[in-house]
CSV table of C-alpha atoms and ligand atoms in Angstrom, one decimal:
chain,number,residue,atom,x,y,z
E,1,MET,CA,106.4,59.6,87.2
E,2,LEU,CA,104.8,59.1,90.6
E,3,THR,CA,108.0,57.6,91.9
E,4,ILE,CA,110.0,60.7,90.8
E,5,VAL,CA,107.5,63.0,92.5
E,6,LEU,CA,107.6,60.9,95.6
E,7,VAL,CA,111.5,60.9,95.7
E,8,LEU,CA,111.6,64.7,95.1
E,9,THR,CA,109.1,65.3,97.9
E,10,ILE,CA,111.1,63.1,100.3
E,11,LEU,CA,114.3,64.9,99.3
E,12,PHE,CA,112.7,68.3,99.8
E,13,GLN,CA,111.4,67.4,103.2
E,14,PHE,CA,114.8,66.0,104.2
E,15,GLY,CA,116.4,69.2,103.0
E,16,LEU,CA,113.9,71.3,105.0
E,17,VAL,CA,114.5,69.4,108.2
E,18,CYS,CA,118.3,69.7,107.7
E,19,TRP,CA,118.0,73.5,107.2
E,20,LEU,CA,115.8,73.9,110.2
E,21,LEU,CA,118.2,71.9,112.4
E,22,PHE,CA,121.2,73.9,111.1
E,23,LYS,CA,119.4,77.2,111.8
E,24,LYS,CA,118.5,76.1,115.3
E,25,THR,CA,122.1,75.1,116.1
E,26,THR,CA,123.5,78.4,114.8
E,27,ALA,CA,121.0,80.3,116.9
E,28,ASP,CA,121.8,78.2,120.0
E,29,ASN,CA,125.5,78.9,119.5
E,30,ILE,CA,124.8,82.6,119.5
E,31,THR,CA,122.6,82.7,122.6
E,32,GLN,CA,124.4,83.0,125.9
E,33,PRO,CA,123.4,81.4,129.1
E,34,LYS,CA,120.5,83.2,130.9
E,35,ALA,CA,121.4,85.6,133.7
E,36,THR,CA,121.4,84.1,137.2
E,37,ASN,CA,121.7,87.3,139.4
E,38,THR,CA,119.9,87.6,142.7
E,39,PRO,CA,119.7,90.6,145.1
E,40,GLN,CA,122.6,89.0,147.0
E,41,THR,CA,124.9,88.8,144.0
E,42,VAL,CA,123.8,92.4,143.0
E,43,GLY,CA,124.7,93.6,146.5
E,44,SER,CA,128.2,92.0,146.3
E,45,PHE,CA,128.7,93.4,142.8
E,46,TYR,CA,128.1,96.9,144.1
E,47,ASN,CA,130.2,96.4,147.2
E,48,GLN,CA,133.1,95.6,145.0
E,49,THR,CA,132.6,98.1,142.2
E,50,THR,CA,131.0,101.2,143.7
E,51,ASP,CA,134.4,103.0,144.0
E,52,ASN,CA,135.0,102.4,140.3
E,53,PHE,CA,131.5,103.6,139.4
E,54,LEU,CA,132.0,106.8,141.5
E,55,ALA,CA,135.4,107.4,139.8
E,56,VAL,CA,133.8,107.4,136.4
E,57,TYR,CA,130.1,108.3,136.8
E,58,GLY,CA,130.3,110.5,139.9
E,59,GLU,CA,127.5,110.2,142.3
E,60,ILE,CA,124.8,109.6,139.7
E,61,ILE,CA,125.2,106.0,138.5
E,62,GLN,CA,123.2,106.2,135.3
E,63,ALA,CA,124.4,105.7,131.7
E,64,PHE,CA,121.7,107.7,130.0
E,65,ARG,CA,122.1,111.3,131.0
E,66,THR,CA,122.9,114.8,129.7
E,67,ASN,CA,126.4,116.4,129.6
E,68,ASN,CA,125.4,118.4,132.7
E,69,VAL,CA,123.9,115.6,134.8
E,70,GLU,CA,122.0,118.1,137.1
E,71,ASP,CA,119.9,119.0,134.0
E,72,TYR,CA,119.0,115.4,133.7
E,73,LEU,CA,118.0,115.1,137.3
E,74,ASN,CA,115.9,118.2,137.0
E,75,TYR,CA,114.3,116.6,133.9
E,76,THR,CA,113.6,113.5,136.0
E,77,ILE,CA,111.8,115.6,138.6
E,78,GLN,CA,109.5,116.9,135.9
E,79,SER,CA,109.1,113.6,134.3
E,80,MET,CA,108.1,111.7,137.4
E,81,GLN,CA,106.0,114.7,138.6
E,82,LEU,CA,107.7,115.0,141.9
E,83,LYS,CA,106.0,117.9,143.8
E,84,ASP,CA,106.6,119.8,147.0
E,85,GLY,CA,105.7,117.9,150.2
E,86,MET,CA,105.6,114.5,148.6
E,87,LYS,CA,106.8,111.2,150.0
E,88,ALA,CA,108.9,109.1,147.6
E,89,ILE,CA,110.7,105.8,147.7
E,90,ASP,CA,114.0,105.6,145.8
E,91,ALA,CA,114.3,101.9,144.9
E,92,GLY,CA,117.9,101.2,144.1
E,93,CYS,CA,119.3,104.6,145.3
E,94,GLY,CA,123.1,104.1,144.6
E,95,VAL,CA,125.0,106.5,146.9
E,96,CYS,CA,121.9,108.8,147.1
E,97,GLY,CA,123.3,111.3,144.6
E,98,PRO,CA,119.9,111.6,142.9
E,99,ALA,CA,117.9,111.6,146.2
E,100,CYS,CA,120.1,114.3,147.7
E,101,HIS,CA,119.6,116.5,144.6
E,102,PHE,CA,115.8,116.0,144.5
E,103,ALA,CA,115.6,116.8,148.3
E,104,THR,CA,117.5,120.0,147.7
E,105,VAL,CA,115.4,121.2,144.8
E,106,VAL,CA,111.9,120.1,145.8
E,107,ASN,CA,110.5,121.7,149.0
E,108,ASP,CA,109.7,119.5,151.9
E,109,LEU,CA,110.2,116.3,149.8
E,110,LYS,CA,110.8,113.2,152.0
E,111,ILE,CA,112.7,110.3,150.4
E,112,ASP,CA,113.1,106.8,151.8
E,113,ALA,CA,116.1,105.4,149.8
E,114,ILE,CA,117.0,101.8,149.7
E,115,THR,CA,120.1,100.0,148.3
E,116,VAL,CA,121.1,96.3,148.5
E,117,SER,CA,124.8,97.2,148.9
E,118,GLU,CA,126.3,97.9,152.4
E,119,VAL,CA,129.1,99.9,150.8
E,120,GLN,CA,126.6,102.2,149.1
E,121,PHE,CA,124.5,102.5,152.3
E,122,GLU,CA,127.6,103.8,154.2
E,123,LYS,CA,128.5,106.2,151.4
E,124,SER,CA,124.8,107.4,151.2
E,125,ARG,CA,124.7,108.1,154.9
E,126,ALA,CA,127.9,110.1,154.8
E,127,LYS,CA,126.5,112.2,151.8
E,128,ILE,CA,123.2,112.8,153.6
E,129,ASP,CA,125.0,114.0,156.7
E,130,GLU,CA,127.5,116.1,154.8
E,131,ARG,CA,124.6,117.9,153.0
E,132,ASN,CA,122.5,118.2,156.2
E,133,LEU,CA,119.6,116.4,154.6
E,134,GLN,CA,118.8,114.0,157.5
E,135,ASN,CA,115.3,115.4,157.8
E,136,GLN,CA,114.5,114.7,154.2
E,137,VAL,CA,116.5,111.7,153.0
E,138,HIS,CA,116.5,108.4,155.0
E,139,VAL,CA,118.6,105.5,153.6
E,140,ARG,CA,118.5,101.8,154.6
E,141,ILE,CA,119.9,98.5,153.3
E,142,GLY,CA,117.2,96.3,151.8
E,143,ASP,CA,115.8,94.5,148.9
E,144,TYR,CA,113.3,96.4,146.8
E,145,HIS,CA,111.4,93.1,146.0
E,146,LYS,CA,110.2,93.5,149.6
E,147,LEU,CA,109.2,97.1,149.6
E,148,ASN,CA,105.8,96.1,151.0
E,149,GLU,CA,107.4,94.3,154.0
E,150,ILE,CA,109.7,97.3,154.7
E,151,PHE,CA,107.4,100.3,154.3
E,152,LYS,CA,103.8,101.0,155.3
E,153,LYS,CA,101.1,100.1,152.8
E,154,GLU,CA,99.7,103.1,150.8
E,155,SER,CA,102.3,105.5,152.3
E,156,ALA,CA,104.2,106.8,149.2
E,157,ASP,CA,103.3,109.3,146.4
E,158,ARG,CA,106.1,108.0,144.2
E,159,VAL,CA,108.2,104.9,143.9
E,160,TYR,CA,111.0,105.4,141.4
E,161,PHE,CA,113.7,103.2,139.9
E,162,LEU,CA,116.6,105.0,138.1
E,163,GLU,CA,118.5,102.4,136.1
E,164,SER,CA,117.9,100.0,139.0
E,165,PHE,CA,114.8,98.0,138.0
E,166,GLY,CA,116.8,95.9,135.5
E,167,HIS,CA,118.7,94.3,138.4
E,168,SER,CA,115.6,92.5,139.5
E,169,ASN,CA,115.2,88.8,139.0
E,170,ASP,CA,111.5,88.9,139.7
E,171,LYS,CA,110.0,92.1,138.1
E,172,ARG,CA,106.4,91.1,138.8
E,173,LYS,CA,107.2,90.9,142.5
E,174,VAL,CA,108.8,94.3,142.5
E,175,ILE,CA,105.8,95.8,140.7
E,176,LYS,CA,103.4,94.3,143.2
E,177,ALA,CA,105.5,95.5,146.1
E,178,ALA,CA,105.6,99.0,144.7
E,179,TYR,CA,101.8,98.9,144.1
E,180,ASP,CA,101.2,98.0,147.7
E,181,VAL,CA,103.2,100.9,149.2
E,182,LEU,CA,101.8,103.5,146.9
E,183,LYS,CA,98.9,105.6,148.0
E,184,PRO,CA,95.8,105.5,145.6
E,185,GLY,CA,96.7,108.1,143.0
E,186,GLY,CA,100.5,107.5,143.6
E,187,LYS,CA,102.8,106.7,140.7
E,188,ILE,CA,105.6,104.3,139.8
E,189,TYR,CA,108.4,105.7,137.6
E,190,ILE,CA,110.9,103.4,135.9
E,191,LYS,CA,113.8,104.7,133.8
E,192,ASP,CA,115.9,101.9,132.4
E,193,LEU,CA,117.3,100.0,129.5
E,194,PHE,CA,115.0,97.6,127.6
E,195,LEU,CA,115.9,94.9,125.1
E,196,ARG,CA,115.9,96.2,121.5
E,197,GLU,CA,113.7,94.5,118.9
E,198,SER,CA,114.4,93.8,115.3
E,199,GLU,CA,112.3,92.4,112.5
E,200,ASN,CA,115.4,90.5,111.3
E,201,GLU,CA,115.9,87.2,113.0
E,202,TRP,CA,119.7,87.1,112.9
E,203,GLU,CA,119.9,90.7,114.3
E,204,GLN,CA,117.5,89.7,117.1
E,205,GLN,CA,119.8,86.8,118.0
E,206,ARG,CA,122.8,89.1,118.1
E,207,ILE,CA,120.8,91.6,120.2
E,208,ASN,CA,119.8,88.8,122.7
E,209,ALA,CA,123.4,87.5,122.8
E,210,ILE,CA,125.0,90.9,123.4
E,211,ALA,CA,122.3,91.7,126.0
E,212,GLU,CA,123.2,88.5,127.8
E,213,GLN,CA,126.8,89.6,128.0
E,214,ILE,CA,125.7,92.9,129.6
E,215,ASN,CA,123.5,91.0,132.0
E,216,ALA,CA,126.4,88.7,133.0
E,217,ALA,CA,128.9,91.6,133.4
E,218,TYR,CA,126.5,93.9,135.5
E,219,GLU,CA,124.4,91.4,137.4
E,220,TYR,CA,121.5,92.6,135.3
E,221,GLN,CA,118.4,91.1,133.6
E,222,ILE,CA,117.6,93.6,130.9
E,223,ALA,CA,113.8,94.0,130.9
E,224,ASP,CA,111.5,93.2,128.0
E,225,LEU,CA,109.2,96.3,127.6
E,226,HIS,CA,106.2,94.2,126.7
E,227,GLU,CA,106.5,92.1,129.8
E,228,VAL,CA,106.9,95.1,132.1
E,229,VAL,CA,103.9,96.9,130.6
E,230,SER,CA,101.8,93.7,130.9
E,231,ALA,CA,102.9,93.2,134.5
E,232,LEU,CA,102.0,96.8,135.4
E,233,ARG,CA,98.6,96.6,133.8
E,234,GLN,CA,97.8,93.2,135.2
E,235,LYS,CA,98.6,94.6,138.7
E,236,GLY,CA,96.1,97.4,138.0
E,237,PHE,CA,98.4,100.4,137.1
E,238,LEU,CA,97.2,102.8,134.5
E,239,ILE,CA,100.0,103.9,132.1
E,240,ASP,CA,100.5,107.6,131.9
E,241,PHE,CA,103.3,107.4,129.4
E,242,ILE,CA,106.1,105.3,127.9
E,243,ARG,CA,108.7,107.2,126.0
E,244,PRO,CA,112.5,107.6,125.5
E,245,PRO,CA,113.8,110.2,127.9
E,246,GLN,CA,113.1,113.5,126.2
E,247,VAL,CA,116.7,114.9,125.9
E,248,GLU,CA,117.9,117.3,123.3
E,249,ARG,CA,120.5,115.7,121.0
E,250,ASP,CA,123.2,118.4,121.6
E,251,LYS,CA,122.8,118.0,125.4
E,252,PHE,CA,122.8,114.2,125.4
E,253,GLU,CA,126.0,112.6,126.9
E,254,HIS,CA,126.0,109.9,124.2
E,255,LEU,CA,126.8,107.1,126.6
E,256,THR,CA,130.6,107.7,126.5
E,257,ILE,CA,130.8,107.4,130.3
E,258,SER,CA,129.6,103.8,130.2
E,259,ASN,CA,132.1,103.1,127.5
E,260,ASP,CA,134.9,104.7,129.6
E,261,PHE,CA,133.8,102.6,132.5
E,262,GLN,CA,133.8,99.4,130.5
E,263,ASN,CA,137.3,100.1,129.1
E,264,LEU,CA,138.8,101.3,132.3
E,265,PHE,CA,137.6,98.4,134.6
E,266,ASN,CA,137.2,95.8,132.0
E,267,ILE,CA,133.6,95.2,133.0
E,268,GLY,CA,131.3,94.3,130.0
E,269,LYS,CA,134.0,95.6,127.6
E,270,ILE,CA,133.1,95.2,124.0
E,271,GLU,CA,135.8,92.9,122.7
E,272,SER,CA,134.9,93.0,119.0
E,273,TRP,CA,132.9,95.4,117.0
E,274,ASP,CA,132.3,92.8,114.3
E,275,ASP,CA,128.7,92.0,114.2
E,276,TYR,CA,128.0,94.4,117.1
E,277,ILE,CA,124.5,95.6,117.3
E,278,PHE,CA,123.4,98.1,119.9
E,279,PRO,CA,121.2,95.8,122.1
E,280,ILE,CA,119.1,98.2,124.2
E,281,ASP,CA,116.8,101.2,124.1
E,282,PHE,CA,116.2,103.5,127.0
E,283,TYR,CA,112.7,104.2,128.1
E,284,GLU,CA,110.9,105.9,130.9
E,285,ILE,CA,107.6,104.7,132.2
E,286,LEU,CA,105.2,106.5,134.4
E,287,ALA,CA,102.1,104.6,135.7
E,288,ALA,CA,99.5,105.4,138.3
E,289,LYS,CA,97.8,103.4,141.0
E,290,PRO,CA,94.2,104.4,140.4
E,291,GLU,CA,92.3,106.5,142.9
E,292,HIS,CA,89.4,104.2,142.5
E,293,ILE,CA,89.2,100.6,141.5
E,294,THR,CA,88.5,101.0,137.9
E,295,SER,CA,86.8,97.6,137.5
E,296,GLU,CA,84.3,98.6,140.2
E,297,ASP,CA,83.6,101.9,138.4
E,298,MET,CA,82.9,100.0,135.2
E,299,HIS,CA,80.7,97.6,137.1
E,300,LEU,CA,78.6,100.5,138.4
E,301,TYR,CA,78.4,101.9,134.9
E,302,PHE,CA,76.9,98.6,133.6
E,303,MET,CA,74.5,98.5,136.6
E,304,ASN,CA,73.4,102.0,135.9
E,305,ARG,CA,72.8,101.2,132.3
E,306,LYS,CA,70.7,98.2,133.2
E,307,GLU,CA,68.6,100.2,135.6
E,308,LYS,CA,67.7,102.8,132.9
R,1,LIG,C1,123.0,101.5,138.3
R,1,LIG,S1,122.8,101.8,140.0
R,1,LIG,C2,121.7,103.2,140.0
R,1,LIG,C3,121.8,104.0,141.3
R,1,LIG,C4,121.0,105.2,141.4
R,1,LIG,N1,119.6,105.0,141.1
R,1,LIG,C5,121.5,106.4,140.6
R,1,LIG,O1,120.8,106.9,139.7
R,1,LIG,O2,122.7,106.8,140.9
R,1,LIG,C6,121.7,100.5,140.5
R,1,LIG,C7,121.2,100.5,142.0
R,1,LIG,O3,120.2,99.5,142.2
R,1,LIG,C8,120.4,99.0,143.4
R,1,LIG,N2,119.7,97.7,143.5
R,1,LIG,C9,119.8,96.7,142.6
R,1,LIG,N3,119.0,95.6,143.0
R,1,LIG,C10,118.4,96.0,144.2
R,1,LIG,C11,117.5,95.4,145.1
R,1,LIG,N4,117.1,94.1,144.9
R,1,LIG,N5,117.1,96.1,146.2
R,1,LIG,C12,117.6,97.3,146.4
R,1,LIG,N6,118.4,98.0,145.6
R,1,LIG,C13,118.8,97.3,144.5
R,1,LIG,C14,121.9,98.8,143.6
R,1,LIG,O4,122.2,98.7,144.9
R,1,LIG,C15,122.3,100.2,143.0
R,1,LIG,O5,122.3,101.1,144.0
């Protein structure tokens, strides 16, 4: 009897090990190699593809938008709380379509725009001149991981990333650099795509694999929302909100532009809809650099309590 129990136990354990090994191999097969983009590869990507983007997207290179894209830009102004007379940094400005719109709508707004692509820099300059916005929008070529080397510390009211943050290969560094250049009370705004999550393990593997294909096609590293929130809070930012962009369903553009782009230029084209799972969610995050160092305030609070 004891022998039978022993044999059954061994067989069960052997079966379990085989099953675990099989599961791991299947998962490994699905997972694609990790993205290897750098600011340099992102720059070359946009040098080669900006004309294609302009042909399909127009001067606003964002997938999540409303049918009337100006409505979406006006929504963005409200969302990031852009006010008259502010100084903003547009980190990953494209061809300055958004920056030129913001500068036209918000009085006396000053924007320092930065792109890592020479082609986009030239096109931005032409647009700024054409719209006579030289006093309000200034563009340069540069890497937003180094905002704190390029701009004066504590000089900006807003640092914003419109579908540009996900190109970063070191998101903590970007967040630190943004923190340094923000005035106390200034805010970082990030609107981007984030990896979707599923409670189903197979679905999650598919999501990860499809996201990796997008990363490879667009020189992207789709962000993990948890990691970004954690990096913001560790740096000392206080989160104002995290939410999907608040767009009415009948005004939403439904991402057909990005599909058209993929099909037309064969970049990141979806080859098969079998087992396709939409791999991302769009979110916007607004977070403030505190006016005061919160930990010091709390320290005083405890000191006061002790004195009583
Ligand atoms: C999808 S486009 C969005 C452009 C623009 N925000 C818009 O809404 O039209 C991404 C932008 O991020 C910029 N970008 C990506 N990585 C960058 C980096 N390391 N430094 C500066 N800009 C970067 C690209 O040059 C490109 O302009």
